[in-house]
Coordinates of C-alpha atoms in Angstrom, one line a residue:
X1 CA 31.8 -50.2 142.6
X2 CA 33.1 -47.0 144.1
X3 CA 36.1 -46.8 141.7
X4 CA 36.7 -43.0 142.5
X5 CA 37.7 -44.8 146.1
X6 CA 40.7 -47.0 144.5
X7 CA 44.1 -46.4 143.3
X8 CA 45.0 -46.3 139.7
X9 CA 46.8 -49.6 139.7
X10 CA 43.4 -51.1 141.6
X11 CA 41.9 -49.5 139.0
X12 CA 43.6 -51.4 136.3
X13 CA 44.4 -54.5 138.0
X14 CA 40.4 -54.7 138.6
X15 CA 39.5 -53.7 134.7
X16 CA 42.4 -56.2 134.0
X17 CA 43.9 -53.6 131.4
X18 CA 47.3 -52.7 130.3
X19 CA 47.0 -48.5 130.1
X20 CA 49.7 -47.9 127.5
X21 CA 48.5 -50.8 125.4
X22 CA 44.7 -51.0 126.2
X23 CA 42.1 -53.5 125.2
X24 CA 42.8 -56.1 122.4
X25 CA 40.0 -56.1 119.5
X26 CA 39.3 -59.5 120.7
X27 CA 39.2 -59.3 124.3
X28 CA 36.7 -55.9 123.7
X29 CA 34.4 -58.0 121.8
X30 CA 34.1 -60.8 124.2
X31 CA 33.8 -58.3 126.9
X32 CA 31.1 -56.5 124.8
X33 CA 29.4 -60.1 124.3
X34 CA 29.5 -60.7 127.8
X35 CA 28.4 -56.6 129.4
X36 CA 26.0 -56.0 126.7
X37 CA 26.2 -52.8 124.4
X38 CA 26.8 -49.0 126.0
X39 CA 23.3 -47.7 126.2
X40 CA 20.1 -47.0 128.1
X41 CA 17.5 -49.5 127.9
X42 CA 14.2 -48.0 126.2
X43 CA 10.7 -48.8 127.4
X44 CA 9.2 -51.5 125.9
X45 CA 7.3 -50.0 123.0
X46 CA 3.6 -50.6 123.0
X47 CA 2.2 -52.7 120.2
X48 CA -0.4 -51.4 117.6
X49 CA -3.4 -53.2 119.3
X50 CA -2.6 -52.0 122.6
X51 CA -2.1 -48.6 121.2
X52 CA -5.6 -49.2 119.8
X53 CA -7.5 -50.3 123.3
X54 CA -5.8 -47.5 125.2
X55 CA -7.2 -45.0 122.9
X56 CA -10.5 -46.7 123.4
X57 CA -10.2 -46.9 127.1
X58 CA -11.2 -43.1 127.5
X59 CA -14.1 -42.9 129.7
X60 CA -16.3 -40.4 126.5
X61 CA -15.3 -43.2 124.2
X62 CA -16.6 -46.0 125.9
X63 CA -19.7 -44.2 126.5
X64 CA -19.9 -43.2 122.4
X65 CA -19.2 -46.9 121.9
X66 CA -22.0 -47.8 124.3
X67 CA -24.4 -45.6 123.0
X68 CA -23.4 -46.9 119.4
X69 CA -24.2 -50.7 120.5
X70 CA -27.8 -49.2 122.2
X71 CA -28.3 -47.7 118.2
X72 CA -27.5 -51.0 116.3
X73 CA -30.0 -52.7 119.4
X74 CA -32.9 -50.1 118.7
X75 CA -32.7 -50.4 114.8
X76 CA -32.9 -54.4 115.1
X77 CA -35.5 -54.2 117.8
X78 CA -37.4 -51.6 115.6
X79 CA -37.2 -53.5 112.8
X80 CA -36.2 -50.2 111.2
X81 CA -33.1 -51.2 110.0
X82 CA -31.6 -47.7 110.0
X83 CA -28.4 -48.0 111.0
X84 CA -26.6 -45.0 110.0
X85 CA -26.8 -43.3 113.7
X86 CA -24.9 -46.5 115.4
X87 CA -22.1 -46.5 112.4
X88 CA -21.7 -42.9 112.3
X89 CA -20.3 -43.4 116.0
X90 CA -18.1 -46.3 115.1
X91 CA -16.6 -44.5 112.5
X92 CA -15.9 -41.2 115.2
X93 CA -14.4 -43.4 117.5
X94 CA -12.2 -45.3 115.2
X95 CA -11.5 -41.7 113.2
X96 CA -10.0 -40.6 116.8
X97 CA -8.2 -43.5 117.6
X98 CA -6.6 -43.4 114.3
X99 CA -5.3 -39.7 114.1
X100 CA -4.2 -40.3 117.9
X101 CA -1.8 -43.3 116.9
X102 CA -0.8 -42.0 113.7
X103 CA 0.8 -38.9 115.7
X104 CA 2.1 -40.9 118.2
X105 CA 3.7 -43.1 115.4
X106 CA 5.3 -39.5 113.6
X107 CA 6.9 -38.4 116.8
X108 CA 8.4 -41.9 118.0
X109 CA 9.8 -41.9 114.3
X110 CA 11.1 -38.6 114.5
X111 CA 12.9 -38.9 117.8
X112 CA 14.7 -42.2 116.6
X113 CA 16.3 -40.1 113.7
X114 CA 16.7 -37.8 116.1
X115 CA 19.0 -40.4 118.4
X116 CA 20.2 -41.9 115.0
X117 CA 21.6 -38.3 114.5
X118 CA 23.4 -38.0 117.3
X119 CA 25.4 -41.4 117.9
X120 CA 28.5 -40.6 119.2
X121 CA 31.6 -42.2 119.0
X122 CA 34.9 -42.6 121.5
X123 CA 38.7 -42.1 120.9
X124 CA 40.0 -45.4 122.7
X125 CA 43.7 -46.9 122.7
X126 CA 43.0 -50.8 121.0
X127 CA 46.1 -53.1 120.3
X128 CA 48.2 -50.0 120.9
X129 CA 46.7 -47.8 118.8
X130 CA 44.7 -44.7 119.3
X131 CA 41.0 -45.6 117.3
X132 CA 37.6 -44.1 117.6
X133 CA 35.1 -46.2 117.9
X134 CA 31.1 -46.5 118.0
X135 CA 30.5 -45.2 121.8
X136 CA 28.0 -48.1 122.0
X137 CA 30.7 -50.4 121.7
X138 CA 32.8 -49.2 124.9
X139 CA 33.4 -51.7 127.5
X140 CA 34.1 -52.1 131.1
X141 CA 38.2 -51.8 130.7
X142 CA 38.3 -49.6 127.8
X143 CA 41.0 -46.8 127.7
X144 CA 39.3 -43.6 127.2
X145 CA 41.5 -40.8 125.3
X146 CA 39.9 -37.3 126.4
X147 CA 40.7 -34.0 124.5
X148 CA 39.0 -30.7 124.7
X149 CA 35.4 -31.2 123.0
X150 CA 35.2 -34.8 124.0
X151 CA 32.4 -36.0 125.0
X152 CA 32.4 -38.6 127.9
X153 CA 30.8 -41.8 126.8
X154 CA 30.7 -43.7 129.6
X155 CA 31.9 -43.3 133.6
X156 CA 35.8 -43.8 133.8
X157 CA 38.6 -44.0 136.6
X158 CA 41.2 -41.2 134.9
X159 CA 44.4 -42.2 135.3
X160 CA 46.1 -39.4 133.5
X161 CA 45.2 -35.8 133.6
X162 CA 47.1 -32.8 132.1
X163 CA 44.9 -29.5 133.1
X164 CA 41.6 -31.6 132.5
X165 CA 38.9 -29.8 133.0
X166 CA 35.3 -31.0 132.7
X167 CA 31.6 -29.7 132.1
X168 CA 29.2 -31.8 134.3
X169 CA 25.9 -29.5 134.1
X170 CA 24.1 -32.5 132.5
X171 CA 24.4 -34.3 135.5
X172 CA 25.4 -32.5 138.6
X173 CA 23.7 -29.3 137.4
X174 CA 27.0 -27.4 138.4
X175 CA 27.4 -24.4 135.9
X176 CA 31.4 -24.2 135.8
X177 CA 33.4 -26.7 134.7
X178 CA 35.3 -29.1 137.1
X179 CA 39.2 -29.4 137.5
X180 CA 40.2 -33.1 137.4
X181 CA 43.1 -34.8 139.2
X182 CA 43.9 -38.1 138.7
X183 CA 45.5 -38.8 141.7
X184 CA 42.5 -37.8 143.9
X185 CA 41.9 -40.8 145.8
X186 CA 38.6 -40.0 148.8
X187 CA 37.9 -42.5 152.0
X188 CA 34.3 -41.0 152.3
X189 CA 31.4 -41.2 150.3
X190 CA 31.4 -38.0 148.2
X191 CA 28.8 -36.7 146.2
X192 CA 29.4 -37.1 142.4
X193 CA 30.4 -33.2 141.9
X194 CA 33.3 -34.5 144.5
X195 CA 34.7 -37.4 142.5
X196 CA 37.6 -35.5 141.0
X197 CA 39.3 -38.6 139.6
X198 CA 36.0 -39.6 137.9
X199 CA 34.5 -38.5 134.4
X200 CA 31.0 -39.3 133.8
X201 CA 28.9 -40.4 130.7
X202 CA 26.9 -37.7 129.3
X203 CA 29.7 -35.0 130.4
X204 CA 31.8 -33.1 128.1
X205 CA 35.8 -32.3 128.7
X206 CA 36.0 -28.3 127.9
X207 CA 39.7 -28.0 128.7
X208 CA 42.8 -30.0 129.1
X209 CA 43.7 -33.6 128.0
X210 CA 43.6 -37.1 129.7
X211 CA 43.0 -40.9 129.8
X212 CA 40.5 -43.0 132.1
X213 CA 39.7 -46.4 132.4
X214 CA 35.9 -46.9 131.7
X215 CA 34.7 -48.5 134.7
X216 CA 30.9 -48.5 133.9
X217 CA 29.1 -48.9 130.9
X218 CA 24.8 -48.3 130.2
X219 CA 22.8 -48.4 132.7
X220 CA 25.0 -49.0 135.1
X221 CA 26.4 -45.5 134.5
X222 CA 25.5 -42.7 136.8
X223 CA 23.2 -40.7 133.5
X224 CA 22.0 -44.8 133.0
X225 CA 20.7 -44.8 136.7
X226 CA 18.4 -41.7 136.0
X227 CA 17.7 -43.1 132.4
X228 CA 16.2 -46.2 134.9
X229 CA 14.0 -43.7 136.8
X230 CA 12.6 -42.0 133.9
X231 CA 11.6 -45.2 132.0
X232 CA 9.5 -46.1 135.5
X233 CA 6.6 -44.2 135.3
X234 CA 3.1 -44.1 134.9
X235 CA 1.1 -42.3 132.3
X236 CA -0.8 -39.6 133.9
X237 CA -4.2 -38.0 132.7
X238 CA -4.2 -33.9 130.9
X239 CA -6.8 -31.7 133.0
X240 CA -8.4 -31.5 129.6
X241 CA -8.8 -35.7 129.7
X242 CA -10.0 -35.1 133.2
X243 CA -12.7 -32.7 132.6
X244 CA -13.8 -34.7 129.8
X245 CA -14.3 -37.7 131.8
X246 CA -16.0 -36.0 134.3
X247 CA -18.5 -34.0 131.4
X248 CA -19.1 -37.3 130.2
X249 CA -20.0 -39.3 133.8
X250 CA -21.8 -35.9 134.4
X251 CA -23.5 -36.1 130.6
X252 CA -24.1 -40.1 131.2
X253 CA -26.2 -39.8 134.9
X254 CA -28.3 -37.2 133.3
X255 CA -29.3 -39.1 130.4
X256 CA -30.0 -42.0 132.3
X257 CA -31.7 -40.3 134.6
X258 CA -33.7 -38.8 131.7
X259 CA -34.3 -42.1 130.3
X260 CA -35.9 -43.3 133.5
X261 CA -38.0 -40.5 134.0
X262 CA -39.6 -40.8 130.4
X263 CA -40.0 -44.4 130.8
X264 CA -41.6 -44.7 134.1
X265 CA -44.2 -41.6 132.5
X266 CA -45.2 -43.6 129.9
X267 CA -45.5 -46.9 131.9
X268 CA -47.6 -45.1 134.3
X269 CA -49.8 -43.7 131.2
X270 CA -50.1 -47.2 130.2
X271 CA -48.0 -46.7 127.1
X272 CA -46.5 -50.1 125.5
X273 CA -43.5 -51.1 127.6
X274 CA -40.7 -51.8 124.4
X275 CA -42.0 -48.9 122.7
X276 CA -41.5 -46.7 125.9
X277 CA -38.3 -48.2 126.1
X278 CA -36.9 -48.1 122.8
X279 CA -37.7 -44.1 123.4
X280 CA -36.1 -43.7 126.4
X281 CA -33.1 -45.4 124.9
X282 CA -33.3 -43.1 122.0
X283 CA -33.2 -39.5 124.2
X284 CA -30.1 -41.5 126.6
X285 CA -28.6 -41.8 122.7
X286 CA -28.9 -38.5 121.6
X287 CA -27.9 -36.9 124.9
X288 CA -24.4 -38.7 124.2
X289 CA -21.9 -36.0 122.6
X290 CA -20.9 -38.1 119.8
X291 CA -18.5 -35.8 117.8
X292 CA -16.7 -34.5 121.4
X293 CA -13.6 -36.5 121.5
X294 CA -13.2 -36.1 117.2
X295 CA -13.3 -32.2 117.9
X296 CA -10.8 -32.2 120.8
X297 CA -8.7 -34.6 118.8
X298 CA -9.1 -32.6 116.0
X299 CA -7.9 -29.4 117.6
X300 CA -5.1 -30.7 118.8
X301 CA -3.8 -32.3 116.3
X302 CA -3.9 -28.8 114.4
X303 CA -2.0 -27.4 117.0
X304 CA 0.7 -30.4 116.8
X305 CA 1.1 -29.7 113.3
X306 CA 1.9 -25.6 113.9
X307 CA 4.3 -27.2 116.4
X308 CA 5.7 -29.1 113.6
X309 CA 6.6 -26.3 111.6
X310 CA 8.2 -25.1 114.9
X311 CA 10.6 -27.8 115.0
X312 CA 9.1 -28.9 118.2
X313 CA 8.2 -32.6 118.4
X314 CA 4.8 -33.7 120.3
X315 CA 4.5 -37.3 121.0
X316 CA 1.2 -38.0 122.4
X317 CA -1.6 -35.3 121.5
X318 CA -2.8 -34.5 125.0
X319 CA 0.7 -33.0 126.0
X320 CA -0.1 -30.1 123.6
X321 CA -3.2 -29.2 125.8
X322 CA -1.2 -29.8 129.1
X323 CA 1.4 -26.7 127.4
X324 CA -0.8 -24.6 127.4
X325 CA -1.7 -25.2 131.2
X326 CA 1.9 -24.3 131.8
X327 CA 2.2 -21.2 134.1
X328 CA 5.9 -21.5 134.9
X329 CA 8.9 -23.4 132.7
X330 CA 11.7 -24.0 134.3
X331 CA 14.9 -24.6 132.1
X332 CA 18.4 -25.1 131.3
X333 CA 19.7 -21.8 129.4
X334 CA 23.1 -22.9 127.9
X335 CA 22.7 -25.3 124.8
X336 CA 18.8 -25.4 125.7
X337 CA 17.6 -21.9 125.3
X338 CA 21.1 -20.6 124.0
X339 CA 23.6 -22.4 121.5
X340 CA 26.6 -21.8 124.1
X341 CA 28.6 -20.4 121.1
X342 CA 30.2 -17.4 121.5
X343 CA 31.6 -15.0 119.0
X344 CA 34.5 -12.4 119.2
X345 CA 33.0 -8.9 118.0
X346 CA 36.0 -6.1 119.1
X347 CA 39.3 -6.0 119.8
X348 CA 41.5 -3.8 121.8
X349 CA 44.7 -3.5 120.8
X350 CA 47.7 -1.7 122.7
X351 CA 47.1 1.5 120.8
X352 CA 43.8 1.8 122.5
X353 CA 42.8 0.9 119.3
X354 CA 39.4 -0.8 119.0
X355 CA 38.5 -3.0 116.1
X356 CA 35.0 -4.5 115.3
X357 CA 36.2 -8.1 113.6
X358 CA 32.7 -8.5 112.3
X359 CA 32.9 -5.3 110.0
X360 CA 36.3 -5.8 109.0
X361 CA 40.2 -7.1 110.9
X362 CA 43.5 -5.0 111.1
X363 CA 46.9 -6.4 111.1
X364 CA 47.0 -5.5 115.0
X365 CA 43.9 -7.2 115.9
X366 CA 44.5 -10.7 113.8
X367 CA 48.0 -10.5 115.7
X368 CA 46.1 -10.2 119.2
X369 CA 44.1 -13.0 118.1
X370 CA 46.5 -15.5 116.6
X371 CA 48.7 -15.0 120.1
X372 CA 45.4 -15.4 122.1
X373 CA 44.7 -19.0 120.1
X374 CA 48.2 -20.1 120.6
X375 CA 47.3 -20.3 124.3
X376 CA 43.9 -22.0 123.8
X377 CA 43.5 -26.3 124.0
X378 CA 41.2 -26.4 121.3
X379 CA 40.4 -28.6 118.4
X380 CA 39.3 -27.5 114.9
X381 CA 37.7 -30.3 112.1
X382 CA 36.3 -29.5 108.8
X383 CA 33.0 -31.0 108.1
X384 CA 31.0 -30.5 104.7
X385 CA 33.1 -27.2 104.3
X386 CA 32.0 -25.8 107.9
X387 CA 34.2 -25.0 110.8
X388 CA 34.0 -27.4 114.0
X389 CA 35.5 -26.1 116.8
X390 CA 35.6 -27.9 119.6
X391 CA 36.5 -27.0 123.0
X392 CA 36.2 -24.2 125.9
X393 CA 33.2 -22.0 124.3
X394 CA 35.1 -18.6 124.9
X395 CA 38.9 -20.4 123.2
X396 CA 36.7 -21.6 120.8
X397 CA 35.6 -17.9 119.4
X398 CA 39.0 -17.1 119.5
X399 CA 40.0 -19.6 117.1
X400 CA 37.2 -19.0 114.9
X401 CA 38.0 -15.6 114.2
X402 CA 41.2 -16.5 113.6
X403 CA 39.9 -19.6 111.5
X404 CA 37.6 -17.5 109.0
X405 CA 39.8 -14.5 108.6
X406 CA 42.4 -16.8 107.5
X407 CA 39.6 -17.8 105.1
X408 CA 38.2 -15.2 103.6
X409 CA 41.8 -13.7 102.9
X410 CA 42.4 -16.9 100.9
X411 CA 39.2 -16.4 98.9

């Protein structure tokens, strides 16, 4: 629905909500019972044994697992009985498939702690109260209370601003944040950087103070629709897995071809037929590159585990080769490359006097400051004895400053 398009009271007489009052604890839960939980829908995950027969579905392993059922063949047709060649293969290709997996298994586990890490939770008005609650537990009707440092858990109709301003980089890609108004009411279809009466999940309010109406929970969010998009793809093959396959259909014609040509020399020497071809399946065996995929796999799982100790988290091996065919990388800087925390480091002061807060504070310069963070919209929470600050990055150095002078002077 195009709720930025409706009035406030269409708003709430749709979401059938009372704004002063909100949602009852029961009527959330049979709403949540009946929408489903507030989150993106995952991929179904892939079991064990399909994990298994996709790593064996590599074009070099079926060939090593070919040329390992030709080796049990020729030892039982020999009556030699030497069967060390054909299980030295199975154990390659099961040796690969395993390390494969097992990485794949480390990284899935390490970004679900990652997501466990970073549940959030919303400020909502229930029975009248202001609560916070587990953002997966948000539901179509919900009364949203925003306050600088909130972060948006779902798309809402506001229906009260007071100097709301909002950071939407996540979505819309625009850099500066977005002045709301809750009485913004469009006839045409605007784009979502438009929607000035709308906040979006995934969005962050850096200013200002306000309540919305969640109108859209999940995927059917505007961040859920993308979420929908990336979970419909296709896996696609490294140019490393690409010129393996084809080194292996080259390697495979050749020793084929090799195979022939010995066998129809001997036939036309009038050597015995089986022993002929129990030699020409011998050369098409050893031409096979039995330890190739174990030594790419190998070297790649080496460089996944220096990755490791990077704190950068590879999920399926090949993507470590396909970084290093990266010739361009094209990023978000703020809270990607940069923490988007900023720090105060000198103050002027009317006597032209300049002071460097990091290598010590005068009584002028803490007065600056403490009249600078009396006009900031900020929030400041203590957790396991370190400063939180929440809010506009640059209000938010102010306070600090402010914050751990305060401190130290007390120690």
């Amino acid at each position: 629905m195009d709720s930025y398009k409706k009035t406030i009271e269409e708003t709430v007489e749709e979401t059938k909500v009372d704004i002063d009052q909100g949602l009852s604890t029961t009527e959330a839960k049979e709403r949540s019972r009946q929408q489903g939980k507030n989150q993106f829908e995952e991929a179904p995950k892939e079991s064990l044994f399909k994990k298994f027969i996709r790593s064996l579905s590599d074009f070099t392993t079926i060939i090593l697992l070919v040329a390992a059922v030709i080796s049990f063949y020729t030892a039982f047709a020999t009556e030699h009985g030497d069967l060390f060649e054909g299980l030295l293969i199975i154990a390659i290709v099961i040796i690969n498939s395993v390390l494969a997996i097992v990485q794949e298994g480390n990284a899935e586990k390490a970004l679900e702690s990652l997501q466990d890490m970073n549940k959030q939770t919303a400020t909502v008005i229930r029975d009248g109260k202001v609560e916070k609650v587990d953002a997966e537990n948000l539901v179509v009707g919900d009364v949203l209370v925003l306050e600088s440092g909130s972060a948006i858990a779902a798309d809402a109709r506001l229906v009260e601003t007071s100097q709301l301003r909002v950071e939407e980089s996540a979505l819309t890609g625009e850099s500066e944040a977005v002045e709301k108004d809750a009485g913004y009411i469009s006839q045409e279809d605007d784009s979502l950087g438009d929607q000035l009466n709308m906040v979006f999940k995934g969005c962050t309010v850096a200013a200002g103070r306000g309540k919305a109406i969640v109108t859209a929970i999940g995927m059917q969010t505007e961040m859920g629709k993308i979420a929908g998009l990336l979970n419909d793809h296709t896996m696609q093959k490294t140019p490393l897995q690409v010129r393996l396959n084809q080194l292996g259909k080259r390697i495979s014609v050749i020793a084929l071809a090799a195979a022939a040509l010995v066998f129809l020399i001997g036939e036309l020497q009038g050597e015995p037929l089986l022993e002929m071809f129990m030699t020409s399946i011998s050369l098409a065996v050893a031409a096979v590159p039995e330890t190739l995929t174990v030594i790419v796999t190998l070297t790649l799982a080496y460089g996944v585990q220096k990755m490791a100790k990077k704190h950068a988290i590879i999920r399926q091996l090949p993507a470590v080769e396909t970084l290093g065919t990266a010739n361009v990388i094209c990023s978000d800087k703020t809270g990607t490359l940069t923490q988007n925390r900023m720090r105060v480091r000198r103050v002027w002061s009317k006597e032209d006097e300049v002071t460097d807060v990091e290598d010590s504070m005068t009584n002028s310069a803490m007065e600056i400051l403490k009249m600078a963070a009396l006009c900031t919209d900020v929030t400041v929470e203590k957790e396991d004895d370190e400063l939180i600050v929440k809010g506009n990055p640059t209000e938010a150095a102010i306070v600090r400053a402010v914050e751990e002078n305060i401190i130290q002077k007390k120690n």
